[in-house]
Each structure stands twice: as C-alpha cells, then as structure tokens.
Coordinates of C-alpha atoms in Angstrom, one line a residue:
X1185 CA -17.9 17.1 -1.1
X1186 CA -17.7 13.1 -1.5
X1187 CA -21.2 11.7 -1.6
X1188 CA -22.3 9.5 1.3
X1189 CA -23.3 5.8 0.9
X1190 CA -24.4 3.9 3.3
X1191 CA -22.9 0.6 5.3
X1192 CA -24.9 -2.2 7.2
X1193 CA -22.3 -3.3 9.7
X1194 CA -23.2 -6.5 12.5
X1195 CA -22.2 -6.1 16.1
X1196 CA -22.5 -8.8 18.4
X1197 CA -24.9 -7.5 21.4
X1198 CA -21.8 -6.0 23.8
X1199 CA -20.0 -3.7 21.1
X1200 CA -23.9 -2.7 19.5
X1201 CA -24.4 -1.2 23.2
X1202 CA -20.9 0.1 23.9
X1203 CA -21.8 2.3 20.6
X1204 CA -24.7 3.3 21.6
X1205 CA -23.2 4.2 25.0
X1206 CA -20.6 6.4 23.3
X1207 CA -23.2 8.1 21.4
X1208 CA -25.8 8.7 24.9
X1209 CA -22.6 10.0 26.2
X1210 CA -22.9 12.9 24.4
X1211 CA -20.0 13.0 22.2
X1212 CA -21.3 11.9 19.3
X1213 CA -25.0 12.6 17.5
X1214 CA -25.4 8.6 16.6
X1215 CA -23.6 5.9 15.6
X1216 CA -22.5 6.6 12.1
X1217 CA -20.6 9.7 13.2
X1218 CA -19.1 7.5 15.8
X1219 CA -17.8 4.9 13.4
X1220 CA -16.8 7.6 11.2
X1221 CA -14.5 8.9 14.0
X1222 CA -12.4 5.8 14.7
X1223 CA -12.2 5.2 10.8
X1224 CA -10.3 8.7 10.9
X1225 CA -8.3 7.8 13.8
X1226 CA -7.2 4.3 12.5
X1227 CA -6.5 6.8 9.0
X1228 CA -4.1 8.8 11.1
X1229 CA -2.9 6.1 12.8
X1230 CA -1.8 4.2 9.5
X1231 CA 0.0 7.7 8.2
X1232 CA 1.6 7.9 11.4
X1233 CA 2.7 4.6 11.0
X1234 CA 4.1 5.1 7.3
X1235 CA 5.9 7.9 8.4
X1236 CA 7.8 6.1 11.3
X1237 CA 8.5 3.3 8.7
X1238 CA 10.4 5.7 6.5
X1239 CA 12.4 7.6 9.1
X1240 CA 13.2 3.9 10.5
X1241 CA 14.4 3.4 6.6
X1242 CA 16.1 6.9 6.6
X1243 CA 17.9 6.2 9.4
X1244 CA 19.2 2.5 8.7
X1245 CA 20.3 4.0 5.0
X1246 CA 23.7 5.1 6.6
X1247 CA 25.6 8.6 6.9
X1248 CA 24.1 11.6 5.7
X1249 CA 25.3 13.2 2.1
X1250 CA 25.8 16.6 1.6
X1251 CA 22.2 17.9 -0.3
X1252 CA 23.0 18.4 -4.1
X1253 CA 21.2 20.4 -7.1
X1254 CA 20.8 16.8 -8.2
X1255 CA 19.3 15.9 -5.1
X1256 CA 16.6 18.9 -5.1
X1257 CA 16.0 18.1 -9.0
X1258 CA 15.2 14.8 -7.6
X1259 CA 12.6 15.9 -5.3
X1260 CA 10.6 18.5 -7.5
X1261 CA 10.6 15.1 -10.0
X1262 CA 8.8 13.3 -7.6
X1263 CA 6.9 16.0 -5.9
X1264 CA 5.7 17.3 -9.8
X1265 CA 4.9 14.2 -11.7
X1266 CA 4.9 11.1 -8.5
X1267 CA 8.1 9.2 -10.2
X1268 CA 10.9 7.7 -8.7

C-alpha cells in the first residue's frame, strides 16, 4: 500500500462549501476522499483519452496488413522489455 501524505489545497469560499455539501450528502466521509475521487475520475478520463488518441492514430495509419510472426515478435518485444 502507497503511503499517504498530506495536501493543503485553497478554495475560494463557493467551491470550499460545494465540497462540504458533497461530503453532508452522504457520499463521501470528508473532503479528502472526495478529492481523491475526482483525481481518479480525471485518471480515467486521461486513459480514456490516450486510448481514443491511438485508435484515432490506428485508424488514420491506412489499410490493414495481414498479422505476421514478425508482427507478434514485435509485440512480446514491447510487452516484455517496453521498446519500440
């Protein structure tokens, strides 16, 4: 398990009270798990956005090719050892 530090964050009055309303609303136990939750989300939504950037890639990279022994050597390369 990671070890937890902790982060002094300023709010202007409006967002330090929408937090706590978020937290009064029962969803969350206080305002750190709160933050912790849309740090996740944004992580997600970055992957998510990575992933659409490569299929957008893939599919601008023209025709398909017939998948090779090369091709699968290729792969375990980069899966194994992270080279390109």
């Amino acid at each position: 398990m990671s070890t937890i530090s902790t982060m002094n964050i300023a709010l202007p009055e409006p967002l330090r009270a929408y937090v706590v309303a978020r937290v009064d609303a029962g969803r969350y136990t206080d305002a750190s798990e709160y933050v912790r939750d849309l740090i996740h989300k944004d992580q997600r939504e970055q992957q998510i956005q990575r992933l659409r950037a490569l299929v957008e890639e893939g599919l601008g990279s023209g025709p398909a090719t017939p998948y090779a022994e090369a091709d699968r050597d290729e792969l375990r390369s980069i899966a194994l050892d992270g080279t390109r």
